[in-house]
Amino acid sequence: MVVLISGTGSNLLALIRASNQPGCGFSVKAAISNNPQAPGLDRANQVGIATAVVNHRGFETRQDFERVLQSTVDAYEPDLVLLAGFMRILGADFVSHYLGHMLNIHPSLLPKFTGLNTHQRVLEAGEREHGASVHFVTRELDGGPIIAQDTVPVFENDTAAVLAARVLEREHRLYPMVVTWFAAGRLQLRDNRAVLDNQVLPPGGMPVESVLEL
Ligand code: GRF
């Protein structure tokens, strides 16, 4: 696996930690960031994972940036590319190059709250439930077939930061779980649908109760 990050890298760390567990079936080859200051790069280095930076600011066009990003990723020959807090919108060519082999984790119960600032928006909308989703990356922003979701309650006096921390804890459990399925050959993208163990997953992905049983 290659993991693309822009920031803290706590999901990256959770993935690396999971990859060190016996029987998980995957390894993290590299962490690549568009942001040279991403704290996740240091955290990856500290645990012996290769890192690379492809700074989008150094390119005139998104296509140029993505061409170099793609060759940097491909140098590691990953079976799966994982977006983990990667804050660039990816173009059609990049997405189709990795179609079926690229996942994202998003901090909301998709299809609700695509885009940014999800925790604040959830509070403002008065939602009682929130969570995280892992999905295949397709050309639709945060819109690819959902593989699995985990749900947390929203309490009356929550702040966005408190809620973010509650969701993040679940993300750290959810993402490695899904990656383990992929590594075991159980998970595919077929006809724009997420398929686990030859069963098309429901629109909201694997229900959380079932995720926890696995
Ligand atoms: C996570 O909330 C993830 O869902 C979102 O960006 C955040 C990244 O956090 N896409 P971290 O860098 O993994 O700590």
GROMACS .gro file of C-alpha atoms and ligand atoms in nm:
model
  228
    1MET     CA    1   0.000   0.000   0.000
    2VAL     CA    2   0.098   0.360  -0.052
    3VAL     CA    3  -0.070   0.622   0.167
    4LEU     CA    4  -0.127   0.981   0.053
    5ILE     CA    5  -0.146   1.241   0.328
    6SER     CA    6  -0.149   1.618   0.371
    7GLY     CA    7  -0.151   1.659   0.748
    8THR     CA    8  -0.129   1.487   1.082
    9GLY     CA    9  -0.119   1.132   0.958
   10SER     CA   10  -0.300   0.964   1.245
   11ASN     CA   11  -0.481   0.732   1.002
   12LEU     CA   12  -0.146   0.659   0.837
   13LEU     CA   13  -0.007   0.559   1.177
   14ALA     CA   14  -0.311   0.343   1.248
   15LEU     CA   15  -0.257   0.168   0.914
   16ILE     CA   16   0.113   0.115   0.982
   17ARG     CA   17   0.033  -0.021   1.329
   18ALA     CA   18  -0.226  -0.258   1.183
   19SER     CA   19   0.017  -0.373   0.915
   20ASN     CA   20   0.252  -0.489   1.190
   21GLN     CA   21  -0.011  -0.721   1.334
   22PRO     CA   22   0.026  -1.084   1.238
   23GLY     CA   23  -0.216  -1.196   0.968
   24CYS     CA   24  -0.320  -0.851   0.845
   25GLY     CA   25  -0.178  -0.928   0.500
   26PHE     CA   26  -0.059  -0.585   0.393
   27SER     CA   27   0.234  -0.353   0.432
   28VAL     CA   28   0.272   0.020   0.395
   29LYS     CA   29   0.549   0.090   0.143
   30ALA     CA   30   0.548   0.467   0.156
   31ALA     CA   31   0.373   0.782   0.273
   32ILE     CA   32   0.356   1.056   0.011
   33SER     CA   33   0.247   1.410   0.082
   34ASN     CA   34   0.168   1.718  -0.125
   35ASN     CA   35   0.257   1.923   0.182
   36PRO     CA   36   0.625   1.929   0.279
   37GLN     CA   37   0.526   2.037   0.632
   38ALA     CA   38   0.286   1.750   0.694
   39PRO     CA   39   0.357   1.619   1.047
   40GLY     CA   40   0.264   1.273   0.922
   41LEU     CA   41   0.588   1.260   0.722
   42ASP     CA   42   0.801   1.276   1.038
   43ARG     CA   43   0.579   1.024   1.209
   44ALA     CA   44   0.625   0.783   0.917
   45ASN     CA   45   1.001   0.834   0.914
   46GLN     CA   46   1.017   0.765   1.285
   47VAL     CA   47   0.869   0.421   1.232
   48GLY     CA   48   1.089   0.345   0.931
   49ILE     CA   49   0.841   0.406   0.647
   50ALA     CA   50   0.972   0.568   0.329
   51THR     CA   51   0.838   0.915   0.257
   52ALA     CA   52   0.822   1.142  -0.045
   53VAL     CA   53   0.690   1.490  -0.112
   54VAL     CA   54   0.531   1.609  -0.433
   55ASN     CA   55   0.447   1.969  -0.359
   56HIS     CA   56   0.153   2.083  -0.571
   57ARG     CA   57   0.277   2.443  -0.540
   58GLY     CA   58   0.574   2.357  -0.758
   59PHE     CA   59   0.358   2.286  -1.064
   60GLU     CA   60   0.176   2.514  -1.303
   61THR     CA   61  -0.116   2.282  -1.365
   62ARG     CA   62  -0.296   2.010  -1.177
   63GLN     CA   63  -0.220   1.770  -1.461
   64ASP     CA   64   0.156   1.830  -1.421
   65PHE     CA   65   0.132   1.778  -1.045
   66GLU     CA   66  -0.069   1.460  -1.083
   67ARG     CA   67   0.164   1.318  -1.347
   68VAL     CA   68   0.458   1.344  -1.107
   69LEU     CA   69   0.247   1.225  -0.814
   70GLN     CA   70   0.143   0.922  -1.016
   71SER     CA   71   0.496   0.827  -1.111
   72THR     CA   72   0.608   0.875  -0.750
   73VAL     CA   73   0.328   0.644  -0.630
   74ASP     CA   74   0.388   0.390  -0.907
   75ALA     CA   75   0.757   0.363  -0.821
   76TYR     CA   76   0.641   0.166  -0.515
   77GLU     CA   77   0.418  -0.063  -0.726
   78PRO     CA   78   0.130  -0.056  -0.479
   79ASP     CA   79  -0.175  -0.280  -0.506
   80LEU     CA   80  -0.375  -0.017  -0.326
   81VAL     CA   81  -0.347   0.359  -0.281
   82LEU     CA   82  -0.501   0.499   0.036
   83LEU     CA   83  -0.606   0.860   0.074
   84ALA     CA   84  -0.579   0.950   0.441
   85GLY     CA   85  -0.638   1.319   0.490
   86PHE     CA   86  -0.509   1.400   0.141
   87MET     CA   87  -0.636   1.750   0.075
   88ARG     CA   88  -0.617   1.775  -0.304
   89ILE     CA   89  -0.900   1.705  -0.542
   90LEU     CA   90  -0.778   1.448  -0.793
   91GLY     CA   91  -0.841   1.471  -1.166
   92ALA     CA   92  -0.999   1.219  -1.398
   93ASP     CA   93  -0.677   1.069  -1.535
   94PHE     CA   94  -0.531   1.008  -1.190
   95VAL     CA   95  -0.854   0.860  -1.059
   96SER     CA   96  -0.901   0.628  -1.356
   97HIS     CA   97  -0.540   0.509  -1.335
   98TYR     CA   98  -0.612   0.373  -0.985
   99LEU     CA   99  -0.980   0.290  -1.029
  100GLY     CA  100  -1.067  -0.002  -0.803
  101HIS     CA  101  -0.730   0.037  -0.634
  102MET     CA  102  -0.777   0.361  -0.446
  103LEU     CA  103  -0.975   0.418  -0.125
  104ASN     CA  104  -1.054   0.724   0.082
  105ILE     CA  105  -1.166   0.776   0.439
  106HIS     CA  106  -1.409   1.059   0.492
  107PRO     CA  107  -1.525   1.195   0.829
  108SER     CA  108  -1.902   1.173   0.779
  109LEU     CA  109  -2.176   0.924   0.714
  110LEU     CA  110  -2.170   0.963   0.337
  111PRO     CA  111  -2.359   1.060   0.128
  112LYS     CA  112  -2.427   1.319   0.398
  113PHE     CA  113  -2.169   1.595   0.443
  114THR     CA  114  -1.927   1.556   0.155
  115GLY     CA  115  -1.644   1.810   0.146
  116LEU     CA  116  -1.482   2.001   0.430
  117ASN     CA  117  -1.565   2.098   0.791
  118THR     CA  118  -1.795   1.803   0.836
  119HIS     CA  119  -1.796   1.808   1.218
  120GLN     CA  120  -1.904   2.172   1.244
  121ARG     CA  121  -2.167   2.121   0.976
  122VAL     CA  122  -2.304   1.813   1.154
  123LEU     CA  123  -2.343   2.018   1.474
  124GLU     CA  124  -2.510   2.304   1.289
  125ALA     CA  125  -2.752   2.064   1.122
  126GLY     CA  126  -2.852   1.923   1.463
  127GLU     CA  127  -2.766   1.565   1.365
  128ARG     CA  128  -2.787   1.303   1.639
  129GLU     CA  129  -2.547   1.066   1.464
  130HIS     CA  130  -2.219   1.115   1.284
  131GLY     CA  131  -1.935   0.892   1.177
  132ALA     CA  132  -1.682   0.795   0.915
  133SER     CA  133  -1.699   0.623   0.577
  134VAL     CA  134  -1.446   0.433   0.368
  135HIS     CA  135  -1.521   0.433  -0.003
  136PHE     CA  136  -1.367   0.359  -0.340
  137VAL     CA  137  -1.241   0.673  -0.508
  138THR     CA  138  -1.423   0.758  -0.829
  139ARG     CA  139  -1.450   1.083  -1.020
  140GLU     CA  140  -1.733   1.204  -0.798
  141LEU     CA  141  -1.588   1.388  -0.498
  142ASP     CA  142  -1.651   1.181  -0.181
  143GLY     CA  143  -1.907   1.000  -0.394
  144GLY     CA  144  -1.758   0.660  -0.480
  145PRO     CA  145  -1.922   0.336  -0.364
  146ILE     CA  146  -1.918   0.312   0.014
  147ILE     CA  147  -1.750   0.006   0.163
  148ALA     CA  148  -1.808   0.052   0.534
  149GLN     CA  149  -1.917   0.309   0.788
  150ASP     CA  150  -1.886   0.347   1.161
  151THR     CA  151  -2.126   0.562   1.359
  152VAL     CA  152  -2.087   0.772   1.673
  153PRO     CA  153  -2.349   0.961   1.875
  154VAL     CA  154  -2.359   1.341   1.875
  155PHE     CA  155  -2.415   1.490   2.221
  156GLU     CA  156  -2.575   1.824   2.295
  157ASN     CA  157  -2.268   2.001   2.429
  158ASP     CA  158  -2.024   1.862   2.171
  159THR     CA  159  -1.782   2.099   2.002
  160ALA     CA  160  -1.645   2.029   1.656
  161ALA     CA  161  -1.311   1.932   1.810
  162VAL     CA  162  -1.466   1.688   2.056
  163LEU     CA  163  -1.673   1.533   1.780
  164ALA     CA  164  -1.373   1.512   1.546
  165ALA     CA  165  -1.177   1.321   1.809
  166ARG     CA  166  -1.466   1.079   1.863
  167VAL     CA  167  -1.490   1.011   1.489
  168LEU     CA  168  -1.114   0.985   1.441
  169GLU     CA  169  -1.090   0.709   1.698
  170ARG     CA  170  -1.339   0.509   1.489
  171GLU     CA  171  -1.152   0.590   1.168
  172HIS     CA  172  -0.840   0.430   1.312
  173ARG     CA  173  -1.030   0.107   1.354
  174LEU     CA  174  -1.237   0.121   1.037
  175TYR     CA  175  -0.971   0.195   0.775
  176PRO     CA  176  -0.731  -0.091   0.861
  177MET     CA  177  -1.028  -0.328   0.873
  178VAL     CA  178  -1.131  -0.243   0.519
  179VAL     CA  179  -0.772  -0.258   0.392
  180THR     CA  180  -0.738  -0.606   0.540
  181TRP     CA  181  -1.040  -0.717   0.333
  182PHE     CA  182  -0.884  -0.574   0.019
  183ALA     CA  183  -0.550  -0.739   0.092
  184ALA     CA  184  -0.725  -1.073   0.138
  185GLY     CA  185  -0.881  -1.039  -0.210
  186ARG     CA  186  -1.231  -1.010  -0.062
  187LEU     CA  187  -1.311  -0.657  -0.176
  188GLN     CA  188  -1.350  -0.527  -0.532
  189LEU     CA  189  -1.504  -0.245  -0.730
  190ARG     CA  190  -1.728  -0.398  -0.996
  191ASP     CA  191  -1.955  -0.196  -1.227
  192ASN     CA  192  -1.921   0.101  -0.993
  193ARG     CA  193  -2.035  -0.103  -0.695
  194ALA     CA  194  -1.842  -0.218  -0.390
  195VAL     CA  195  -1.837  -0.598  -0.369
  196LEU     CA  196  -1.733  -0.788  -0.059
  197ASP     CA  197  -1.710  -1.168  -0.069
  198ASN     CA  198  -1.893  -1.161  -0.404
  199GLN     CA  199  -2.188  -0.973  -0.252
  200VAL     CA  200  -2.275  -0.624  -0.369
  201LEU     CA  201  -2.266  -0.403  -0.061
  202PRO     CA  202  -2.571  -0.190   0.023
  203PRO     CA  203  -2.553   0.184  -0.063
  204GLY     CA  204  -2.431   0.275   0.288
  205GLY     CA  205  -2.164   0.005   0.277
  206MET     CA  206  -2.118  -0.270   0.530
  207PRO     CA  207  -2.345  -0.203   0.831
  208VAL     CA  208  -2.144  -0.123   1.137
  209GLU     CA  209  -2.269  -0.416   1.346
  210SER     CA  210  -2.140  -0.653   1.080
  211VAL     CA  211  -1.808  -0.471   1.060
  212LEU     CA  212  -1.754  -0.527   1.428
  213GLU     CA  213  -1.829  -0.896   1.400
  214LEU     CA  214  -1.558  -0.951   1.139
  215GRF     C1  215  -0.948   1.237   0.887
  215GRF     O1  216  -1.056   1.283   0.960
  215GRF     C2  217  -0.994   1.179   0.755
  215GRF     O2  218  -1.119   1.119   0.761
  215GRF     C3  219  -1.001   1.302   0.668
  215GRF     O3  220  -0.891   1.380   0.708
  215GRF     C4  221  -0.856   1.349   0.843
  215GRF     C5  222  -0.712   1.308   0.842
  215GRF     O4  223  -0.661   1.293   0.969
  215GRF     N1  224  -1.004   1.266   0.529
  215GRF     P1  225  -0.516   1.228   0.989
  215GRF     O5  226  -0.419   1.311   0.905
  215GRF     O6  227  -0.523   1.086   0.944
  215GRF     O7  228  -0.488   1.242   1.136
   0.00000   0.00000   0.00000
